[in-house]
Short mmCIF file of C-alpha atoms in Angstrom, two decimals:
data_model
loop_
_atom_site.label_atom_id
_atom_site.label_comp_id
_atom_site.label_asym_id
_atom_site.label_seq_id
_atom_site.Cartn_x
_atom_site.Cartn_y
_atom_site.Cartn_z
CA MET A 1 8.82 15.93 212.87
CA PHE A 2 12.29 14.59 213.65
CA LYS A 3 11.14 10.97 213.32
CA LYS A 4 9.46 11.81 210.04
CA TRP A 5 12.63 13.22 208.50
CA LEU A 6 14.74 10.39 209.88
CA GLY A 7 12.37 7.99 208.14
CA TRP A 8 12.78 9.85 204.85
CA LEU A 9 16.56 9.71 205.20
CA ILE A 10 16.51 5.95 205.72
CA VAL A 11 14.19 5.40 202.74
CA THR A 12 16.42 7.57 200.53
CA PHE A 13 19.48 5.61 201.58
CA ALA A 14 17.77 2.30 200.85
CA VAL A 15 16.76 3.47 197.36
CA LEU A 16 20.24 4.73 196.53
CA LEU A 17 21.89 1.60 197.87
CA GLY A 18 19.59 -0.43 195.68
CA LEU A 19 20.45 1.69 192.64
CA ASN A 20 24.13 1.32 193.39
CA MET A 21 23.81 -2.43 193.52
CA ALA A 22 21.86 -2.38 190.28
CA THR A 23 24.51 -0.34 188.49
CA GLY A 24 27.52 -2.01 190.13
CA PRO A 25 29.64 -4.84 188.79
CA GLN A 26 27.51 -7.64 187.39
CA VAL A 27 28.12 -11.35 187.44
CA HIS A 28 29.72 -12.43 184.21
CA ALA A 29 27.70 -14.86 182.15
CA ALA A 30 30.67 -17.03 181.36
CA ALA A 31 31.19 -18.03 184.98
CA LYS A 32 33.80 -20.62 184.03
CA GLU A 33 36.18 -17.97 182.69
CA PRO A 34 38.55 -16.44 185.26
CA HIS A 35 37.59 -12.87 186.11
CA TYR A 36 40.10 -10.28 187.33
CA THR A 37 40.20 -6.64 188.41
CA ILE A 38 42.93 -4.74 186.60
CA THR A 39 43.90 -1.13 187.17
CA THR A 40 45.31 1.42 184.76
CA ASP A 41 46.16 5.10 184.65
CA THR A 42 43.75 6.53 182.09
CA THR A 43 45.63 9.81 181.71
CA TYR A 44 48.64 8.35 179.90
CA PRO A 45 48.16 8.56 176.12
CA PRO A 46 48.99 6.83 173.84
CA PHE A 47 49.10 3.85 176.24
CA GLU A 48 45.82 4.42 178.10
CA PHE A 49 43.23 7.16 177.83
CA GLU A 50 39.50 7.68 177.31
CA ASP A 51 38.31 8.40 173.77
CA LYS A 52 35.52 10.75 172.66
CA ASN A 53 32.94 7.98 173.18
CA GLY A 54 33.97 7.36 176.77
CA LYS A 55 35.76 4.10 175.93
CA TYR A 56 39.20 3.35 177.35
CA VAL A 57 41.66 2.94 174.49
CA GLY A 58 45.40 2.99 173.89
CA ILE A 59 48.27 0.56 173.35
CA ASP A 60 47.98 -1.00 176.82
CA MET A 61 44.20 -1.25 176.62
CA GLU A 62 44.20 -3.03 173.25
CA ILE A 63 47.02 -5.37 174.28
CA LEU A 64 45.06 -6.35 177.40
CA ALA A 65 41.82 -6.85 175.46
CA ALA A 66 43.58 -8.96 172.81
CA ILE A 67 45.30 -11.14 175.41
CA ALA A 68 42.04 -11.62 177.38
CA LYS A 69 40.35 -12.78 174.19
CA GLU A 70 43.17 -15.19 173.36
CA GLU A 71 43.38 -16.61 176.89
CA HIS A 72 39.64 -16.62 177.64
CA PHE A 73 39.53 -14.51 180.77
CA THR A 74 37.42 -11.48 181.60
CA TYR A 75 38.34 -8.40 183.58
CA LYS A 76 36.95 -5.28 185.18
CA LEU A 77 39.01 -2.17 184.49
CA MET A 78 39.68 0.05 187.52
CA PRO A 79 41.09 3.43 186.40
CA MET A 80 42.95 5.47 189.03
CA SER A 81 46.14 7.46 189.42
CA PHE A 82 49.30 5.45 188.73
CA ASN A 83 50.60 5.66 192.29
CA SER A 84 47.28 4.64 193.88
CA GLY A 85 46.86 1.79 191.40
CA ALA A 86 50.35 0.46 192.08
CA GLN A 87 49.66 0.52 195.85
CA ALA A 88 46.30 -1.20 195.38
CA VAL A 89 47.98 -4.06 193.47
CA ALA A 90 50.77 -4.34 196.06
CA THR A 91 48.17 -4.79 198.84
CA GLY A 92 46.08 -7.30 196.87
CA GLN A 93 43.06 -4.99 196.42
CA ILE A 94 43.46 -5.30 192.65
CA ASP A 95 44.76 -8.29 190.69
CA GLY A 96 47.04 -6.59 188.16
CA ILE A 97 48.23 -3.32 186.67
CA ILE A 98 48.96 -2.33 183.07
CA ALA A 99 49.83 1.35 183.01
CA GLY A 100 53.12 1.95 181.21
CA MET A 101 54.90 0.60 184.28
CA THR A 102 58.67 0.46 183.87
CA ILE A 103 60.31 -2.69 185.19
CA THR A 104 62.94 -1.81 187.81
CA ASP A 105 64.86 -3.81 190.40
CA GLU A 106 63.03 -2.00 193.21
CA ARG A 107 59.64 -2.89 191.74
CA LYS A 108 60.69 -6.50 191.20
CA ALA A 109 60.93 -6.79 194.99
CA VAL A 110 57.20 -5.97 195.27
CA TYR A 111 55.68 -7.18 191.99
CA ASP A 112 55.97 -10.10 189.59
CA PHE A 113 56.20 -8.84 186.00
CA GLY A 114 55.02 -10.51 182.82
CA THR A 115 56.92 -10.48 179.52
CA PRO A 116 58.28 -6.95 178.88
CA TYR A 117 56.13 -5.50 176.11
CA TYR A 118 57.46 -2.06 175.17
CA LYS A 119 60.95 -0.49 175.30
CA THR A 120 61.09 3.10 176.51
CA GLY A 121 63.46 5.81 177.73
CA ILE A 122 63.15 8.96 179.85
CA VAL A 123 63.39 12.47 178.40
CA MET A 124 63.23 16.00 179.82
CA ALA A 125 60.91 18.60 178.27
CA VAL A 126 60.66 22.35 178.84
CA ASN A 127 58.33 25.15 177.76
CA ASN A 128 58.61 26.05 174.07
CA LYS A 129 59.96 29.49 175.01
CA SER A 130 62.42 28.23 177.63
CA LYS A 131 66.15 28.85 177.22
CA ILE A 132 67.02 25.63 179.05
CA THR A 133 68.81 23.33 176.63
CA GLY A 134 69.80 20.44 178.87
CA LEU A 135 70.25 19.10 182.39
CA SER A 136 72.99 21.66 183.14
CA GLY A 137 70.41 24.45 182.92
CA LEU A 138 68.34 23.14 185.86
CA LYS A 139 70.34 24.67 188.71
CA GLY A 140 67.90 26.50 191.02
CA LYS A 141 64.94 25.60 188.75
CA THR A 142 61.76 23.65 189.58
CA VAL A 143 61.09 20.28 187.98
CA ALA A 144 57.62 18.71 187.72
CA LEU A 145 57.36 14.94 188.23
CA LYS A 146 54.59 12.35 188.20
CA THR A 147 54.31 10.52 191.52
CA GLY A 148 55.63 6.97 191.68
CA THR A 149 56.93 6.74 188.12
CA GLY A 150 60.31 5.58 186.83
CA SER A 151 60.91 9.03 185.33
CA ALA A 152 60.40 10.55 188.79
CA GLN A 153 62.94 8.16 190.29
CA TYR A 154 65.40 9.04 187.52
CA ALA A 155 64.96 12.79 188.13
CA VAL A 156 65.43 12.37 191.89
CA SER A 157 68.72 10.58 191.22
CA LEU A 158 69.90 13.69 189.30
CA GLN A 159 68.64 16.30 191.78
CA LYS A 160 71.78 16.61 193.90
CA LYS A 161 74.07 16.75 190.87
CA TYR A 162 72.12 19.45 189.01
CA GLY A 163 70.66 21.34 191.99
CA PHE A 164 66.95 21.64 191.12
CA LYS A 165 63.75 21.62 193.20
CA ILE A 166 60.95 19.08 192.70
CA LYS A 167 57.13 19.22 192.56
CA TYR A 168 54.97 16.10 192.32
CA PHE A 169 51.70 15.54 190.42
CA ASN A 170 49.33 12.58 190.19
CA ASP A 171 48.75 12.75 186.43
CA SER A 172 50.73 13.67 183.32
CA ASN A 173 48.36 16.35 182.05
CA THR A 174 48.56 18.47 185.22
CA MET A 175 52.33 18.08 185.14
CA TYR A 176 52.49 19.30 181.51
CA ASN A 177 50.21 22.26 182.28
CA ASP A 178 52.39 23.30 185.22
CA VAL A 179 55.37 23.60 182.86
CA GLN A 180 53.32 25.28 180.13
CA VAL A 181 52.07 28.05 182.44
CA GLY A 182 55.55 28.58 183.88
CA ASN A 183 55.05 27.32 187.44
CA SER A 184 57.66 24.61 186.78
CA ASP A 185 60.65 24.83 184.44
CA ALA A 186 60.87 21.25 183.19
CA ALA A 187 59.26 17.82 183.37
CA PHE A 188 60.60 14.29 183.06
CA GLU A 189 58.49 11.75 181.21
CA ASP A 190 58.76 8.54 179.21
CA SER A 191 59.85 9.29 175.67
CA PRO A 192 56.88 7.92 173.66
CA VAL A 193 54.35 9.56 176.00
CA MET A 194 56.01 12.96 175.82
CA GLN A 195 56.44 12.72 172.04
CA TYR A 196 52.76 11.85 171.62
CA ALA A 197 51.65 14.76 173.84
CA ILE A 198 53.82 17.27 171.95
CA LYS A 199 52.68 15.93 168.61
CA ASN A 200 49.10 16.53 169.65
CA GLY A 201 49.27 20.05 171.00
CA VAL A 202 51.17 20.19 174.31
CA LYS A 203 53.42 23.25 174.03
CA LEU A 204 56.65 21.71 175.30
CA LYS A 205 59.90 20.69 173.62
CA ILE A 206 62.21 17.79 174.40
CA VAL A 207 65.78 18.88 175.19
CA THR A 208 67.49 15.60 176.16
CA LYS A 209 68.01 12.26 174.48
CA PRO A 210 66.21 9.21 175.95
CA ALA A 211 68.05 7.96 179.02
CA LEU A 212 67.83 4.98 181.34
CA ALA A 213 66.24 2.79 178.69
CA GLY A 214 63.87 0.24 180.17
CA TRP A 215 60.82 -1.90 179.44
CA TYR A 216 57.15 -1.60 180.33
CA GLY A 217 55.63 -4.64 182.01
CA PHE A 218 52.29 -6.01 183.24
CA ALA A 219 52.52 -6.56 187.00
CA VAL A 220 50.77 -8.49 189.77
CA LYS A 221 51.44 -8.65 193.51
CA LYS A 222 54.56 -10.70 194.18
CA GLY A 223 53.68 -14.33 194.70
CA SER A 224 50.02 -13.84 193.76
CA ASN A 225 47.86 -14.26 190.65
CA LYS A 226 50.26 -16.66 188.94
CA GLN A 227 47.50 -17.86 186.59
CA LEU A 228 46.82 -14.29 185.44
CA LEU A 229 50.52 -13.66 184.84
CA ALA A 230 50.89 -16.91 182.90
CA SER A 231 47.86 -16.04 180.79
CA PHE A 232 49.33 -12.61 180.03
CA ASP A 233 52.64 -14.12 178.92
CA ASP A 234 50.98 -16.80 176.79
CA GLY A 235 48.59 -14.33 175.21
CA PHE A 236 51.32 -11.78 174.55
CA ALA A 237 53.41 -14.42 172.76
CA LYS A 238 50.41 -15.21 170.54
CA ILE A 239 49.60 -11.59 169.56
CA LYS A 240 53.31 -10.90 169.01
CA ALA A 241 53.63 -13.91 166.70
CA SER A 242 50.46 -13.05 164.77
CA GLY A 243 51.54 -9.45 164.15
CA GLN A 244 48.60 -8.05 166.12
CA TYR A 245 50.92 -6.39 168.65
CA ASP A 246 52.76 -4.44 165.93
CA LYS A 247 49.46 -3.30 164.41
CA ILE A 248 48.27 -2.03 167.81
CA VAL A 249 51.47 -0.05 168.44
CA ALA A 250 51.45 1.42 164.91
CA LYS A 251 47.77 2.34 165.23
CA TYR A 252 48.39 4.67 168.18
CA LEU A 253 51.91 5.97 167.56
CA GLY A 254 51.04 6.86 163.98
CA ALA A 255 47.66 8.44 164.63
CA SER A 256 46.63 11.99 165.34
CA ALA A 257 44.96 12.53 168.71
CA SER A 258 41.91 13.98 166.93
CA LYS A 259 41.08 10.45 165.77
CA PHE A 260 40.34 9.57 169.40
CA SER A 261 39.64 12.93 171.05
CA GLY A 262 37.25 14.37 168.45
CA SER A 263 37.54 17.26 166.03
CA LYS A 264 39.25 20.53 166.88
CA LYS A 265 35.89 22.30 166.45
CA ASP A 266 34.21 20.10 169.07
CA ASN A 267 37.07 20.56 171.54
CA SER A 268 37.42 24.33 171.13
CA THR A 269 33.90 25.41 172.21
CA PHE A 270 31.94 24.91 175.43
CA VAL A 271 28.94 23.62 173.48
CA GLY A 272 31.11 21.15 171.57
CA LEU A 273 32.80 19.90 174.74
CA ILE A 274 29.49 19.42 176.55
CA LYS A 275 27.88 17.73 173.55
CA GLN A 276 30.82 15.39 173.01
CA ASN A 277 31.26 14.48 176.71
CA LYS A 278 27.68 14.66 177.99
CA LYS A 279 27.56 10.95 178.86
CA GLN A 280 30.85 11.13 180.77
CA PHE A 281 29.78 14.28 182.66
CA ALA A 282 26.40 12.72 183.49
CA LYS A 283 28.04 9.52 184.72
CA GLY A 284 30.54 11.45 186.84
CA LEU A 285 27.78 13.63 188.31
CA TRP A 286 25.67 10.57 189.11
CA GLU A 287 28.61 8.96 190.93
CA THR A 288 29.17 12.20 192.88
CA MET A 289 25.48 12.36 193.86
CA LYS A 290 25.43 8.72 194.97
CA LEU A 291 28.48 9.27 197.18
CA THR A 292 27.07 12.53 198.53
CA VAL A 293 23.58 11.29 199.40
CA VAL A 294 24.66 7.93 200.82
CA GLY A 295 27.49 9.67 202.69
CA ILE A 296 25.20 12.37 204.08
CA VAL A 297 22.52 9.90 205.22
CA LEU A 298 24.91 7.52 206.96
CA ALA A 299 27.16 10.27 208.34
CA SER A 300 24.09 12.05 209.77
CA ILE A 301 22.88 8.86 211.48
CA TRP A 302 26.37 8.10 212.81
CA GLY A 303 26.90 11.72 213.85
CA ILE A 304 23.60 11.81 215.78
CA ILE A 305 24.57 8.59 217.58
CA ILE A 306 27.99 9.82 218.69
CA GLY A 307 26.49 13.25 219.46
CA LEU A 308 23.95 11.62 221.81
CA MET A 309 26.76 9.55 223.33
CA GLY A 310 28.55 12.82 224.01
CA VAL A 311 25.72 14.12 226.27
CA SER A 312 24.97 10.77 227.92
CA PRO A 313 24.93 10.66 231.73
CA ILE A 314 27.22 7.60 231.41
CA LYS A 315 30.84 8.75 231.70
CA TRP A 316 32.51 6.12 229.49
CA LEU A 317 30.04 6.84 226.63
CA ARG A 318 30.97 10.52 226.77
CA GLY A 319 34.65 9.59 226.70
CA LEU A 320 34.16 7.25 223.74
CA SER A 321 32.29 9.96 221.83
CA THR A 322 35.05 12.50 222.47
CA THR A 323 37.71 10.01 221.33
CA ILE A 324 35.86 9.16 218.07
CA ILE A 325 35.28 12.83 217.24
CA TYR A 326 38.87 13.79 218.06
CA THR A 327 40.37 10.92 216.05
CA PHE A 328 38.39 11.16 212.80
CA ARG A 329 38.11 14.94 212.79
CA GLY A 330 41.89 15.12 213.06
CA LEU A 331 42.63 12.85 210.10
CA PRO A 332 42.87 14.32 206.56
CA LEU A 333 40.18 12.82 204.35
CA MET A 334 42.65 11.49 201.77
CA VAL A 335 44.79 9.77 204.42
CA LEU A 336 41.66 8.12 205.82
CA ALA A 337 40.58 7.01 202.32
CA PHE A 338 43.98 5.46 201.58
CA PHE A 339 44.03 3.79 205.01
CA ILE A 340 40.63 2.17 204.47
CA TYR A 341 41.06 1.23 200.80
CA ILE A 342 44.74 0.22 200.78
CA GLY A 343 45.88 -0.06 204.40
CA LEU A 344 43.12 -2.27 205.86
CA PRO A 345 43.18 -4.90 203.05
CA ASN A 346 46.94 -5.13 203.55
CA LEU A 347 46.25 -6.00 207.19
CA THR A 348 43.21 -8.26 206.83
CA GLY A 349 43.70 -9.73 203.36
CA ASP A 350 40.08 -8.92 202.43
CA LYS A 351 39.28 -6.62 199.50
CA ILE A 352 37.09 -3.54 200.00
CA PRO A 353 35.24 -2.16 196.93
CA ALA A 354 36.23 1.43 196.14
CA PHE A 355 32.66 2.76 196.51
CA VAL A 356 32.27 1.10 199.92
CA ALA A 357 35.67 2.41 201.02
CA GLY A 358 34.65 5.88 199.85
CA VAL A 359 31.36 5.81 201.77
CA ILE A 360 33.06 4.53 204.95
CA THR A 361 35.59 7.36 204.62
CA LEU A 362 32.86 9.97 204.31
CA VAL A 363 30.84 8.51 207.18
CA LEU A 364 33.77 8.45 209.60
CA ASN A 365 35.08 11.90 208.68
CA GLU A 366 31.83 13.80 208.15
CA GLY A 367 30.14 11.88 210.99
CA ALA A 368 32.78 13.17 213.43
CA TYR A 369 32.01 16.77 212.49
CA THR A 370 28.27 16.04 212.66
CA GLY A 371 28.66 14.44 216.08
CA ALA A 372 30.42 17.55 217.37
CA PHE A 373 27.67 19.97 216.40
CA VAL A 374 24.89 17.55 217.43
CA ARG A 375 26.45 17.42 220.90
CA GLY A 376 26.75 21.21 220.88
CA GLY A 377 23.14 21.65 219.72
CA ILE A 378 21.79 19.46 222.53
CA GLU A 379 23.96 21.16 225.12
CA ALA A 380 22.59 24.53 223.93
CA VAL A 381 19.08 23.57 225.06
CA ASP A 382 18.32 24.96 228.52
CA LYS A 383 19.21 22.34 231.14
CA GLY A 384 16.01 23.20 232.96
CA GLN A 385 14.08 21.52 230.13
CA MET A 386 15.54 18.11 231.00
CA GLU A 387 15.11 18.68 234.73
CA ALA A 388 11.47 19.62 234.21
CA ALA A 389 10.83 16.57 232.04
CA ARG A 390 12.45 14.23 234.56
CA SER A 391 10.53 15.81 237.45
CA LEU A 392 7.31 15.00 235.57
CA GLY A 393 8.32 11.34 235.56
CA LEU A 394 9.65 10.98 231.99
CA PRO A 395 12.56 8.52 231.65
CA TYR A 396 15.85 9.91 230.27
CA GLY A 397 15.45 8.46 226.77
CA LYS A 398 11.88 9.68 226.34
CA ALA A 399 12.75 13.13 227.71
CA MET A 400 15.63 13.37 225.26
CA LEU A 401 13.49 12.22 222.30
CA LYS A 402 10.34 14.23 223.07
CA ILE A 403 11.66 17.37 224.75
CA ILE A 404 15.36 18.00 224.07
CA MET A 405 15.95 16.69 220.53
CA PRO A 406 13.16 18.68 218.79
CA GLN A 407 14.62 21.90 220.22
CA GLY A 408 18.21 20.86 219.55
CA VAL A 409 17.55 19.89 215.92
CA LYS A 410 16.32 23.41 215.14
CA ILE A 411 19.61 24.78 216.48
CA MET A 412 21.59 22.22 214.42
CA VAL A 413 19.91 22.78 211.06
CA PRO A 414 22.34 25.48 209.77
CA SER A 415 25.27 23.24 210.70
CA PHE A 416 23.64 20.28 208.92
CA ILE A 417 23.25 22.38 205.75
CA ASN A 418 26.88 23.44 205.90
CA GLN A 419 28.00 19.82 206.41
CA PHE A 420 25.93 18.63 203.42
CA ILE A 421 27.75 21.08 201.16
CA ILE A 422 31.15 20.10 202.58
CA THR A 423 30.35 16.42 202.00
CA LEU A 424 29.53 17.09 198.35
CA LYS A 425 32.83 18.87 197.80
CA ASP A 426 34.80 16.25 199.74
CA THR A 427 33.70 13.50 197.33
CA SER A 428 36.24 14.90 194.85
CA ILE A 429 39.08 13.67 197.07
CA LEU A 430 37.85 10.09 196.66
CA SER A 431 39.01 10.09 193.03
CA ALA A 432 42.40 9.18 194.53
CA ILE A 433 41.13 5.64 195.25
CA GLY A 434 39.72 5.09 191.78
CA ILE A 435 36.16 6.42 192.07
CA ILE A 436 35.40 8.21 188.81
CA GLU A 437 33.23 11.00 190.16
CA LEU A 438 32.89 14.46 188.64
CA THR A 439 36.43 15.72 189.35
CA GLN A 440 38.11 12.56 188.06
CA THR A 441 35.84 12.69 185.01
CA GLY A 442 37.21 16.16 184.26
CA THR A 443 40.80 14.93 184.65
CA ILE A 444 40.24 12.06 182.24
CA ILE A 445 38.58 14.29 179.62
CA ILE A 446 41.42 16.83 179.82
CA SER A 447 44.05 14.13 179.36
CA ARG A 448 42.42 13.45 176.00
CA ASN A 449 41.77 16.95 174.64
CA MET A 450 44.11 19.17 176.73
CA GLN A 451 41.29 21.75 177.19
CA GLY A 452 41.97 22.36 180.88
CA PHE A 453 40.37 25.82 181.26
CA LYS A 454 37.11 24.95 179.50
CA VAL A 455 36.64 21.51 181.08
CA TRP A 456 37.37 22.71 184.64
CA LEU A 457 34.98 25.63 184.14
CA ILE A 458 32.23 23.22 183.08
CA VAL A 459 32.95 21.00 186.10
CA ALA A 460 32.97 24.02 188.43
CA VAL A 461 29.58 25.20 187.11
CA MET A 462 28.13 21.70 187.62
CA TYR A 463 29.31 21.68 191.24
CA LEU A 464 27.86 25.16 191.82
CA VAL A 465 24.49 24.17 190.35
CA VAL A 466 24.27 21.07 192.54
CA ILE A 467 25.37 22.97 195.65
CA THR A 468 22.81 25.69 194.93
CA LEU A 469 20.02 23.12 194.58
CA LEU A 470 21.16 21.39 197.77
CA THR A 471 21.18 24.73 199.60
CA TRP A 472 17.67 25.57 198.39
CA LEU A 473 16.42 22.14 199.51
CA SER A 474 18.05 22.55 202.91
CA ASN A 475 16.61 26.03 203.37
CA TRP A 476 13.15 24.70 202.47
CA VAL A 477 13.53 21.96 205.09
CA GLN A 478 14.66 24.55 207.63
CA LYS A 479 11.57 26.70 207.00
CA ARG A 480 9.27 23.69 207.25
CA MET A 481 10.78 22.74 210.61
CA LYS A 482 10.12 26.22 211.98
#
């Protein structure tokens, strides 16, 4: 029975891996054109966000597309949080970043910037009902900031002078919501971004004039991708001279968000939200399922291996198993994901695709937990079983496979079911390295329509449905094995 199910697991993995390859990045037909991977923060309207059709739009997106057309290069867009994207570029995982990135002296030490393309300033906004009228009103208050941004650096430089506390967020929408619901008292943001959000329904008000005026720039890793940077500069000069740049800026700064996010009617009902975003939800769910199934299959195989090592009669194998379980069970999943996706390429110089990095993260983390309960399940089998098998002349491996494992697997099944559900939920953490699974899909949709309660409820129901189906399947397997 055990061999049968192991065979099914391997077949399932092979099918999913094949599907992933089929739906992954494809070779571009125009092989002679340079091809780059460029990251952006897709929760930063009007510069970058996803429209009602699931297409990435905004000032930055159209500038990049126009320059690529002028300079004859192609690119794959890699949306992720601003901070993660900036780190990925700095380590060489990704070729460039265009995400409303303010040019500062500190960043110039890490990145090479192209021609500055948009002048900005930093403002402070508070809840519409707040009595705070300026920086002097922040003493003892809590300020919400977006991780890694120029506005966050500016706020930190004021913290000691005005005596406020700080909270960090990975995206602008969550930061705005925290101020709207009263958990934070103020937020610092780039002026055009905050103005656009307020104009389109965010219930905040700006109480300071733009400060620390600076420029947005397209960036690459310092000393790398010189051809890409030169193409950006040349292309930007062309679209600036032709007037295309001004048309792009006017198109987004002068438009209502409903032009891109859909009608108020569609965004105000659950049916409308599901109907308008069904493709995005389906795509996010598919990505979550791929990560979950591939992660479960490989983590189960890896966990069984290190579990068997843990009960081996060979001392050093038991020690190695204990070390692996202790190490990867003790690391937070997000730290492990960042280490594999950003840390290792910085050390080796080789890029790791986000999906592969995500699967490796799940396998190492979930496999450690699986290894622990596999070892425990085998140890729970009466030791007399092994002694009896060996006394009948069975070698150790055959005794383990034929006598011990079938009994141990029955003991492990509830733990396997629990680990499957945990793996599904843990995939949401991998959005931090740019995988647009179900949770990140919800974040991107909310950044467009600001319907946080409704969208998160839809996402929560989708998770519950999948977990329920997975539980039913696991229970069915458990009954069959009895």
